[in-house]
């Protein structure tokens, strides 16, 4: 949309308008979790003040209202990722649960000994461990696409790993640690050519990049609400209808059944087959406001603004004495991961916090990637739509001062 200003956007985020350690908060930990606009907070409050009831079973008015609001988010999520059918949207508590669901409900049934699963060397632990668990359970083999020095993967390295035994490929769209944007369209089509299914971890892509599951033609896609200005505890797992239908349930319980008797149980249709128990109704309801927030701004503005921030960050930071960027891919989201020679990342994080600047330090749940670079962790500054060029300048000044004082 036109006429959007960052100043107006900032006004919608009450949390940003506070001092931390006596300084105006600068929140650069968006890749861990983003902040929520007032519309999302209002939706949560409204739900608890007026509509709170359990969904799908009740005939009373509140139960109907809660169900309608819950299912309205499913419809919004369908539109958000352009799924063909609303039944292809499964609610989870986040990306991790989405991947675990697929590894268990698809993998336990359809992957067996000797089959191969491919991931990349830059995956979040939540796209590594569920596959390691599946491999232990089934005797399947996990193969890893290597990461180059600049934090990219090469398609020819992926092709070299593909065989007729490849059953599943699970890759991150945008790396949370480095910001690298992976060539997922090519990965999906090459994987399909050998008959493998593909899951896209879109946790970091959702706030930065338009998602179109029909165009991508992925079999699964997982995302988290809290990375895209929504509440914690809600995520979306997309699966193609025929793939979801072929799968076993993930967990057993209420909602996911059609008929239960001690002689045997039949299961509900998708997506309910995968939604055992009372879901996180309130956060799902409020997540719709987050989808509307992102759609209201639009990816043109989001992308353009975040690229402005990234370029400013590179310009101001890369010249700092001893500054070492980690991950310098050509195609990169608004994440700057770095080390400074002679200053420990944890110390940098602490001293920045003393100046009101929130960054993340450590391995960012990507220990194998850190091992690949032979480091324990980095400092990561990750930018969102409400961040400003002025904040980056303040950050660069603060970092310069800290480095001058503490660099040995
Ligand atoms: N994948 C990536 C790329 C992520 O950044 C994250 C969250 N840091 C996850 C998966 C896991 O998401 P969640 O913790 O919301 O389940």
Tab-separated table of C-alpha atoms and ligand atoms in Angstrom:
chain	number	residue	atom	x	y	z
A	1	UNK	CA	0.000	0.000	0.000
A	2	UNK	CA	1.138	3.571	-0.568
A	3	UNK	CA	1.397	6.311	2.028
A	4	UNK	CA	2.724	3.978	4.730
A	5	UNK	CA	5.295	5.482	7.064
A	6	UNK	CA	7.494	3.743	9.588
A	7	UNK	CA	6.563	6.418	12.143
A	8	UNK	CA	2.885	5.442	11.781
A	9	UNK	CA	3.744	1.756	11.998
A	10	UNK	CA	5.758	2.334	15.191
A	11	UNK	CA	2.751	3.980	16.839
A	12	UNK	CA	0.919	0.657	16.576
A	13	UNK	CA	3.491	-1.105	18.788
A	14	UNK	CA	3.110	-0.040	22.420
A	15	UNK	CA	6.078	-2.114	23.616
A	16	UNK	CA	8.532	-0.077	21.545
A	17	UNK	CA	7.792	3.096	23.482
A	18	UNK	CA	9.707	2.390	26.654
A	19	UNK	CA	13.128	2.938	28.139
A	20	UNK	CA	15.416	0.041	28.942
A	21	UNK	CA	18.322	0.767	31.268
A	22	UNK	CA	17.539	4.446	30.955
A	23	UNK	CA	17.702	4.476	27.141
A	24	UNK	CA	14.981	4.280	24.506
A	25	UNK	CA	14.510	0.617	23.622
A	26	UNK	CA	16.023	-0.466	20.300
A	27	UNK	CA	14.643	-3.891	19.545
A	28	UNK	CA	16.869	-5.826	17.132
A	29	UNK	CA	15.935	-9.368	18.178
A	30	UNK	CA	13.167	-9.812	15.658
A	31	UNK	CA	14.430	-13.116	14.280
A	32	UNK	CA	13.854	-14.621	17.737
A	33	UNK	CA	10.430	-13.082	18.147
A	34	UNK	CA	8.814	-9.977	16.707
A	35	UNK	CA	6.639	-7.515	18.615
A	36	UNK	CA	2.848	-7.400	18.256
A	37	UNK	CA	0.778	-4.440	17.104
A	38	UNK	CA	-2.144	-3.115	19.160
A	39	UNK	CA	-4.600	-4.816	16.766
A	40	UNK	CA	-3.279	-8.243	17.796
A	41	UNK	CA	-3.352	-7.329	21.486
A	42	UNK	CA	-6.929	-5.999	21.072
A	43	UNK	CA	-8.028	-9.213	19.347
A	44	UNK	CA	-6.689	-11.268	22.262
A	45	UNK	CA	-8.384	-9.082	24.858
A	46	UNK	CA	-11.629	-8.982	22.887
A	47	UNK	CA	-11.674	-12.761	22.637
A	48	UNK	CA	-11.295	-13.223	26.391
A	49	UNK	CA	-13.704	-10.412	27.215
A	50	UNK	CA	-16.539	-11.521	24.923
A	51	UNK	CA	-16.167	-14.809	23.060
A	52	UNK	CA	-14.146	-17.277	25.147
A	53	UNK	CA	-15.575	-20.806	24.799
A	54	UNK	CA	-14.438	-24.186	23.570
A	55	UNK	CA	-14.830	-24.600	19.826
A	56	UNK	CA	-16.469	-27.042	17.407
A	57	UNK	CA	-18.695	-28.867	19.918
A	58	UNK	CA	-20.986	-26.325	21.454
A	59	UNK	CA	-24.301	-25.052	20.187
A	60	UNK	CA	-24.434	-22.054	22.504
A	61	UNK	CA	-23.719	-18.569	21.213
A	62	UNK	CA	-20.259	-18.092	22.666
A	63	UNK	CA	-19.100	-21.474	21.355
A	64	UNK	CA	-20.357	-20.496	17.933
A	65	UNK	CA	-18.620	-17.131	18.060
A	66	UNK	CA	-15.337	-18.695	19.181
A	67	UNK	CA	-15.573	-21.337	16.454
A	68	UNK	CA	-16.340	-18.751	13.789
A	69	UNK	CA	-13.384	-16.595	14.844
A	70	UNK	CA	-11.055	-19.621	14.991
A	71	UNK	CA	-12.078	-20.835	11.531
A	72	UNK	CA	-11.837	-17.281	10.158
A	73	UNK	CA	-8.116	-17.372	10.942
A	74	UNK	CA	-7.807	-20.645	9.028
A	75	UNK	CA	-9.370	-18.908	6.034
A	76	UNK	CA	-7.022	-15.925	6.448
A	77	UNK	CA	-4.020	-18.257	6.657
A	78	UNK	CA	-5.164	-20.022	3.503
A	79	UNK	CA	-5.213	-16.690	1.682
A	80	UNK	CA	-1.910	-15.609	3.232
A	81	UNK	CA	0.026	-18.552	1.747
A	82	UNK	CA	-2.351	-19.064	-1.204
A	83	UNK	CA	-3.291	-22.652	-0.340
A	84	UNK	CA	-5.809	-24.201	-2.708
A	85	UNK	CA	-8.105	-25.392	0.077
A	86	UNK	CA	-8.801	-24.282	3.621
A	87	UNK	CA	-8.562	-27.924	4.806
A	88	UNK	CA	-4.858	-27.812	3.940
A	89	UNK	CA	-4.220	-25.468	6.898
A	90	UNK	CA	-3.383	-27.223	10.186
A	91	UNK	CA	-2.914	-25.160	13.341
A	92	UNK	CA	0.121	-25.988	15.455
A	93	UNK	CA	1.914	-24.197	18.234
A	94	UNK	CA	4.686	-23.167	15.869
A	95	UNK	CA	7.194	-24.221	13.256
A	96	UNK	CA	8.794	-26.789	15.554
A	97	UNK	CA	5.526	-28.579	16.115
A	98	UNK	CA	4.729	-28.455	12.399
A	99	UNK	CA	8.014	-30.171	11.526
A	100	UNK	CA	7.639	-32.744	14.308
A	101	UNK	CA	4.130	-33.477	13.086
A	102	UNK	CA	5.365	-34.165	9.563
A	103	UNK	CA	8.401	-36.181	10.676
A	104	UNK	CA	6.176	-38.418	12.812
A	105	UNK	CA	2.836	-38.545	10.992
A	106	UNK	CA	4.308	-38.687	7.479
A	107	UNK	CA	7.726	-40.135	8.245
A	108	UNK	CA	6.746	-43.018	10.554
A	109	UNK	CA	4.262	-44.249	7.965
A	110	UNK	CA	5.963	-43.504	4.663
A	111	UNK	CA	9.729	-43.459	5.277
A	112	UNK	CA	11.599	-46.663	6.033
A	113	UNK	CA	15.028	-48.228	6.414
A	114	UNK	CA	17.492	-47.211	3.727
A	115	UNK	CA	15.430	-44.207	2.624
A	116	UNK	CA	17.201	-40.876	2.564
A	117	UNK	CA	16.225	-37.468	3.952
A	118	UNK	CA	18.069	-34.291	2.932
A	119	UNK	CA	18.376	-31.066	4.927
A	120	UNK	CA	20.869	-28.168	4.714
A	121	UNK	CA	23.788	-27.363	6.986
A	122	UNK	CA	22.088	-24.135	8.106
A	123	UNK	CA	18.924	-25.617	9.602
A	124	UNK	CA	17.468	-24.528	12.925
A	125	UNK	CA	17.580	-27.369	15.460
A	126	UNK	CA	13.840	-27.760	14.927
A	127	UNK	CA	14.525	-28.892	11.359
A	128	UNK	CA	17.343	-31.239	12.384
A	129	UNK	CA	16.341	-33.072	15.547
A	130	UNK	CA	12.882	-34.317	14.412
A	131	UNK	CA	14.582	-35.923	11.389
A	132	UNK	CA	17.334	-37.449	13.518
A	133	UNK	CA	14.618	-38.930	15.736
A	134	UNK	CA	12.805	-40.302	12.700
A	135	UNK	CA	16.048	-41.807	11.360
A	136	UNK	CA	16.623	-43.537	14.697
A	137	UNK	CA	13.078	-44.893	14.656
A	138	UNK	CA	13.096	-46.084	11.033
A	139	UNK	CA	16.694	-46.666	9.957
A	140	UNK	CA	16.469	-43.914	7.339
A	141	UNK	CA	19.582	-41.850	6.587
A	142	UNK	CA	20.011	-38.089	7.032
A	143	UNK	CA	22.131	-36.245	4.443
A	144	UNK	CA	23.212	-32.614	4.695
A	145	UNK	CA	23.776	-30.051	1.937
A	146	UNK	CA	27.059	-28.267	2.804
A	147	UNK	CA	27.159	-24.522	3.443
A	148	UNK	CA	29.714	-22.373	1.605
A	149	UNK	CA	31.962	-19.813	3.300
A	150	UNK	CA	29.556	-16.948	2.521
A	151	UNK	CA	26.615	-18.825	4.044
A	152	UNK	CA	24.969	-20.028	0.825
A	153	UNK	CA	24.235	-23.514	-0.398
A	154	UNK	CA	25.010	-24.550	-3.968
A	155	UNK	CA	22.401	-26.308	-6.077
A	156	UNK	CA	25.011	-28.668	-7.517
A	157	UNK	CA	25.831	-29.852	-3.976
A	158	UNK	CA	22.148	-30.590	-3.473
A	159	UNK	CA	21.902	-32.437	-6.787
A	160	UNK	CA	24.929	-34.541	-5.839
A	161	UNK	CA	23.050	-35.785	-2.744
A	162	UNK	CA	19.801	-36.622	-4.555
A	163	UNK	CA	19.305	-40.317	-5.353
A	164	UNK	CA	16.380	-42.574	-6.121
A	165	UNK	CA	16.337	-43.294	-2.376
A	166	UNK	CA	15.627	-39.656	-1.477
A	167	UNK	CA	12.161	-39.652	0.105
A	168	UNK	CA	12.117	-36.296	1.801
A	169	UNK	CA	13.800	-32.898	1.576
A	170	UNK	CA	13.306	-30.366	4.387
A	171	UNK	CA	14.936	-26.960	3.973
A	172	UNK	CA	14.862	-23.551	5.530
A	173	UNK	CA	13.670	-20.736	3.243
A	174	UNK	CA	15.522	-17.953	5.112
A	175	UNK	CA	18.233	-18.744	7.659
A	176	UNK	CA	17.553	-17.301	11.112
A	177	UNK	CA	21.270	-17.136	11.901
A	178	UNK	CA	22.624	-15.627	8.691
A	179	UNK	CA	19.650	-14.274	6.751
A	180	UNK	CA	20.546	-16.330	3.662
A	181	UNK	CA	17.596	-16.747	1.293
A	182	UNK	CA	17.714	-20.249	-0.194
A	183	UNK	CA	16.721	-21.148	-3.768
A	184	UNK	CA	13.735	-23.180	-2.604
A	185	UNK	CA	11.874	-23.222	-5.933
A	186	UNK	CA	14.763	-25.043	-7.629
A	187	UNK	CA	15.187	-27.343	-4.638
A	188	UNK	CA	11.501	-28.283	-4.729
A	189	UNK	CA	11.439	-29.057	-8.440
A	190	UNK	CA	14.665	-31.088	-8.324
A	191	UNK	CA	13.399	-33.054	-5.304
A	192	UNK	CA	10.090	-33.758	-7.033
A	193	UNK	CA	11.969	-35.033	-10.078
A	194	UNK	CA	13.209	-37.986	-7.967
A	195	UNK	CA	9.821	-38.431	-6.280
A	196	UNK	CA	10.728	-36.884	-2.918
A	197	UNK	CA	8.378	-34.767	-0.820
A	198	UNK	CA	9.499	-31.318	0.332
A	199	UNK	CA	8.911	-29.279	3.494
A	200	UNK	CA	9.785	-25.594	3.596
A	201	UNK	CA	10.648	-24.063	6.979
A	202	UNK	CA	9.169	-20.604	6.436
A	203	UNK	CA	9.555	-19.363	10.034
A	204	UNK	CA	11.820	-16.491	8.981
A	205	UNK	CA	10.400	-16.105	5.491
A	206	UNK	CA	6.857	-15.255	6.617
A	207	UNK	CA	7.661	-11.702	7.795
A	208	UNK	CA	9.923	-10.900	4.829
A	209	UNK	CA	8.848	-12.712	1.729
A	210	UNK	CA	5.509	-13.456	0.020
A	211	UNK	CA	4.577	-17.128	0.357
A	212	UNK	CA	2.648	-18.901	-2.374
A	213	UNK	CA	2.479	-22.633	-1.751
A	214	UNK	CA	0.838	-23.333	-5.101
A	215	UNK	CA	3.557	-21.516	-7.005
A	216	UNK	CA	6.300	-23.076	-4.879
A	217	UNK	CA	4.569	-26.454	-5.227
A	218	UNK	CA	5.982	-27.554	-1.844
A	219	UNK	CA	4.260	-30.482	-0.138
A	220	UNK	CA	4.512	-28.902	3.321
A	221	UNK	CA	5.279	-25.473	4.717
A	222	UNK	CA	5.606	-24.533	8.383
A	223	UNK	CA	5.567	-21.109	10.012
A	224	UNK	CA	5.217	-19.469	13.442
A	225	UNK	CA	2.856	-16.622	14.327
A	226	UNK	CA	5.284	-14.960	16.727
A	227	UNK	CA	7.883	-14.303	14.004
A	228	UNK	CA	5.370	-12.346	11.928
A	229	UNK	CA	3.960	-9.867	14.460
A	230	UNK	CA	1.513	-12.404	15.882
A	231	UNK	CA	1.107	-14.061	19.276
A	232	UNK	CA	3.304	-16.867	20.601
A	233	UNK	CA	1.992	-20.416	20.686
A	234	UNK	CA	0.358	-20.502	17.268
A	235	UNK	CA	1.709	-21.706	13.966
A	236	UNK	CA	0.516	-22.983	10.634
A	237	UNK	CA	1.385	-26.218	8.948
A	238	UNK	CA	0.362	-26.337	5.312
A	239	UNK	CA	0.154	-29.721	3.603
A	240	UNK	CA	-1.192	-30.705	0.201
A	241	UNK	CA	-4.557	-32.400	0.625
A	242	UNK	CA	-3.531	-35.745	-0.841
A	243	UNK	CA	-0.400	-35.872	1.319
A	244	UNK	CA	-2.247	-34.957	4.529
A	245	UNK	CA	-4.901	-37.545	3.743
A	246	UNK	CA	-2.276	-40.257	3.276
A	247	UNK	CA	-0.773	-39.564	6.702
A	248	UNK	CA	-1.564	-41.108	10.067
A	249	UNK	CA	-2.701	-38.805	12.879
A	250	UNK	CA	-0.022	-37.096	14.963
A	251	UNK	CA	-1.576	-37.166	18.430
A	252	UNK	CA	-4.723	-38.873	19.684
A	253	UNK	CA	-7.532	-37.258	21.644
A	254	UNK	CA	-10.651	-35.178	21.266
A	255	UNK	CA	-11.400	-33.351	17.981
A	256	UNK	CA	-9.280	-35.660	15.844
A	257	UNK	CA	-11.739	-38.588	15.888
A	258	UNK	CA	-14.944	-39.485	14.074
A	259	UNK	CA	-16.061	-42.435	16.233
A	260	UNK	CA	-14.389	-44.014	19.214
A	261	UNK	CA	-15.150	-47.444	20.629
A	262	UNK	CA	-13.057	-50.032	22.414
A	263	UNK	CA	-13.138	-52.088	19.219
A	264	UNK	CA	-11.435	-49.337	17.289
A	265	UNK	CA	-11.474	-45.673	16.368
A	266	UNK	CA	-12.014	-43.826	13.113
A	267	UNK	CA	-10.424	-40.485	12.473
A	268	UNK	CA	-11.806	-37.102	11.566
A	269	UNK	CA	-11.195	-35.453	8.183
A	270	UNK	CA	-8.248	-33.137	7.583
A	271	UNK	CA	-7.299	-30.743	9.102
A	272	UNK	CA	-9.028	-31.818	12.343
A	273	UNK	CA	-7.334	-35.218	12.187
A	274	UNK	CA	-4.136	-33.373	13.184
A	275	UNK	CA	-5.615	-31.095	15.843
A	276	UNK	CA	-6.118	-33.283	18.925
A	277	UNK	CA	-7.387	-31.566	22.044
A	278	UNK	CA	-8.472	-28.004	22.740
A	279	UNK	CA	-6.239	-25.823	20.589
A	280	UNK	CA	-4.730	-22.459	21.464
A	281	UNK	CA	-7.999	-20.755	20.514
A	282	UNK	CA	-7.234	-17.230	21.720
A	283	UNK	CA	-3.888	-16.956	19.987
A	284	UNK	CA	-5.226	-18.492	16.788
A	285	UNK	CA	-8.041	-15.930	16.809
A	286	UNK	CA	-5.592	-13.052	17.377
A	287	UNK	CA	-3.191	-14.387	14.738
A	288	UNK	CA	-5.686	-13.237	12.102
A	289	UNK	CA	-4.935	-9.641	13.084
A	290	UNK	CA	-1.228	-10.309	12.505
A	291	UNK	CA	-1.909	-11.701	9.031
A	292	UNK	CA	-3.976	-8.602	8.305
A	293	UNK	CA	-1.190	-6.383	9.625
A	294	UNK	CA	1.363	-7.948	7.255
A	295	UNK	CA	-1.049	-7.943	4.316
A	296	UNK	CA	-2.059	-4.363	5.081
A	297	UNK	CA	1.542	-3.181	4.784
A	298	UNK	CA	2.372	-5.512	1.921
A	299	UNK	CA	5.607	-7.241	1.039
A	300	UNK	CA	6.761	-4.486	-1.317
A	301	UNK	CA	7.060	-2.061	1.575
A	302	UNK	CA	8.317	-4.712	3.998
A	303	UNK	CA	11.041	-5.795	1.631
A	304	UNK	CA	12.065	-2.333	0.566
A	305	UNK	CA	12.267	-1.000	4.121
A	306	UNK	CA	14.170	-4.000	5.444
A	307	UNK	CA	16.652	-3.767	2.569
A	308	UNK	CA	17.178	-0.085	3.440
A	309	UNK	CA	17.927	-1.121	7.028
A	310	UNK	CA	20.232	-3.942	5.925
A	311	UNK	CA	22.213	-1.673	3.605
A	312	UNK	CA	22.509	1.012	6.295
A	313	UNK	CA	23.649	-1.636	8.751
A	314	UNK	CA	26.330	-2.904	6.401
A	315	UNK	CA	27.470	0.632	5.645
A	316	UNK	CA	27.738	1.653	9.308
A	317	UNK	CA	28.903	-1.593	10.905
A	318	UNK	CA	31.259	-3.307	8.488
A	319	UNK	CA	33.888	-0.587	8.968
A	320	UNK	CA	34.066	-0.972	12.772
A	321	UNK	CA	37.498	-2.070	13.974
A	322	UNK	CA	37.662	-5.889	14.061
A	323	UNK	CA	34.098	-6.362	12.718
A	324	UNK	CA	33.570	-9.745	11.036
A	325	UNK	CA	30.224	-10.396	9.370
A	326	UNK	CA	29.176	-14.064	9.436
A	327	UNK	CA	27.064	-14.908	6.384
A	328	UNK	CA	27.463	-12.606	3.429
A	329	UNK	CA	25.177	-14.263	0.898
A	330	UNK	CA	24.147	-12.247	-2.143
A	331	UNK	CA	20.465	-12.861	-1.423
A	332	UNK	CA	19.988	-12.058	2.247
A	333	UNK	CA	17.194	-10.922	4.558
A	334	UNK	CA	17.596	-8.141	7.120
A	335	UNK	CA	19.835	-10.049	9.533
A	336	UNK	CA	23.399	-9.096	10.439
A	337	UNK	CA	25.284	-11.789	12.313
A	338	UNK	CA	28.778	-10.841	13.388
A	339	UNK	CA	31.768	-11.166	15.651
A	340	UNK	CA	34.217	-8.522	16.749
A	341	UNK	CA	37.831	-9.626	17.067
A	342	UNK	CA	38.900	-9.583	20.684
A	343	UNK	CA	35.469	-9.071	22.280
A	344	UNK	CA	33.298	-12.003	23.346
A	345	UNK	CA	29.808	-12.019	21.773
A	346	UNK	CA	28.148	-12.358	25.208
A	347	UNK	CA	29.981	-9.284	26.443
A	348	UNK	CA	28.880	-7.345	23.365
A	349	UNK	CA	25.291	-8.420	23.991
A	350	UNK	CA	25.464	-7.353	27.625
A	351	UNK	CA	26.997	-3.951	26.928
A	352	UNK	CA	24.531	-3.290	24.143
A	353	UNK	CA	21.682	-4.155	26.529
A	354	UNK	CA	23.064	-1.627	28.991
A	355	UNK	CA	22.452	0.919	26.213
A	356	UNK	CA	18.885	-0.265	25.650
A	357	UNK	CA	19.734	-2.290	22.527
A	358	UNK	CA	18.348	-5.829	22.322
A	359	UNK	CA	20.364	-8.238	20.155
A	360	UNK	CA	20.772	-11.983	20.415
A	361	UNK	CA	24.052	-13.724	21.147
A	362	UNK	CA	24.901	-17.407	20.947
A	363	UNK	CA	24.338	-20.220	18.490
A	364	UNK	CA	20.759	-19.206	17.531
A	365	UNK	CA	19.644	-22.871	17.679
A	366	UNK	CA	21.969	-23.661	14.767
A	367	UNK	CA	24.915	-25.378	16.469
A	368	UNK	CA	25.997	-27.404	13.407
A	369	UNK	CA	26.161	-24.170	11.398
A	370	UNK	CA	28.323	-22.558	14.097
A	371	UNK	CA	30.556	-25.664	14.060
A	372	UNK	CA	30.882	-25.247	10.315
A	373	UNK	CA	32.235	-21.716	10.811
A	374	UNK	CA	34.349	-22.968	13.724
A	375	UNK	CA	32.752	-20.552	16.184
A	376	UNK	CA	30.576	-20.912	19.289
A	377	UNK	CA	28.132	-18.234	18.317
A	378	UNK	CA	27.625	-14.747	16.959
A	379	UNK	CA	25.935	-11.489	17.828
A	380	UNK	CA	22.818	-11.156	15.713
A	381	UNK	CA	20.937	-7.968	14.923
A	382	UNK	CA	17.727	-8.684	13.031
A	383	UNK	CA	15.474	-5.917	11.755
A	384	UNK	CA	11.708	-5.587	11.395
A	385	UNK	CA	9.361	-3.162	9.724
A	386	UNK	CA	9.169	-0.863	12.788
A	387	UNK	CA	12.941	-0.377	13.000
A	388	UNK	CA	14.469	2.844	11.723
A	389	UNK	CA	17.633	4.028	10.068
A	390	UNK	CA	18.227	6.228	13.133
A	391	UNK	CA	18.164	3.159	15.374
A	392	UNK	CA	20.824	1.560	13.193
A	393	UNK	CA	22.966	4.668	13.480
A	394	UNK	CA	22.591	4.660	17.281
A	395	UNK	CA	23.447	0.956	17.316
A	396	UNK	CA	26.575	1.550	15.212
A	397	UNK	CA	27.707	4.386	17.500
A	398	UNK	CA	27.110	2.258	20.606
A	399	UNK	CA	29.009	-0.675	19.132
A	400	UNK	CA	31.910	1.531	18.055
A	401	UNK	CA	32.171	2.907	21.589
A	402	UNK	CA	32.015	-0.541	23.211
A	403	UNK	CA	34.609	-1.953	20.832
A	404	UNK	CA	36.965	0.980	21.492
A	405	UNK	CA	36.681	0.461	25.227
A	406	UNK	CA	36.908	-3.297	25.428
A	407	UNK	CA	38.821	-4.591	22.420
A	408	UNK	CA	42.064	-6.093	23.558
B	1	LIG	N1	13.040	-22.447	11.953
B	1	LIG	C1	13.607	-21.246	11.931
B	1	LIG	C2	14.330	-20.797	10.713
B	1	LIG	C3	13.459	-20.400	13.029
B	1	LIG	O1	14.016	-19.195	13.011
B	1	LIG	C4	12.747	-20.846	14.155
B	1	LIG	C5	12.591	-19.988	15.396
B	1	LIG	N2	13.789	-19.373	15.815
B	1	LIG	C6	12.169	-22.115	14.107
B	1	LIG	C7	12.335	-22.892	12.998
B	1	LIG	C8	11.384	-22.665	15.257
B	1	LIG	O2	10.240	-21.923	15.437
B	1	LIG	P1	9.388	-22.040	16.789
B	1	LIG	O3	10.378	-21.871	17.914
B	1	LIG	O4	8.427	-20.914	16.710
B	1	LIG	O5	8.754	-23.372	16.783
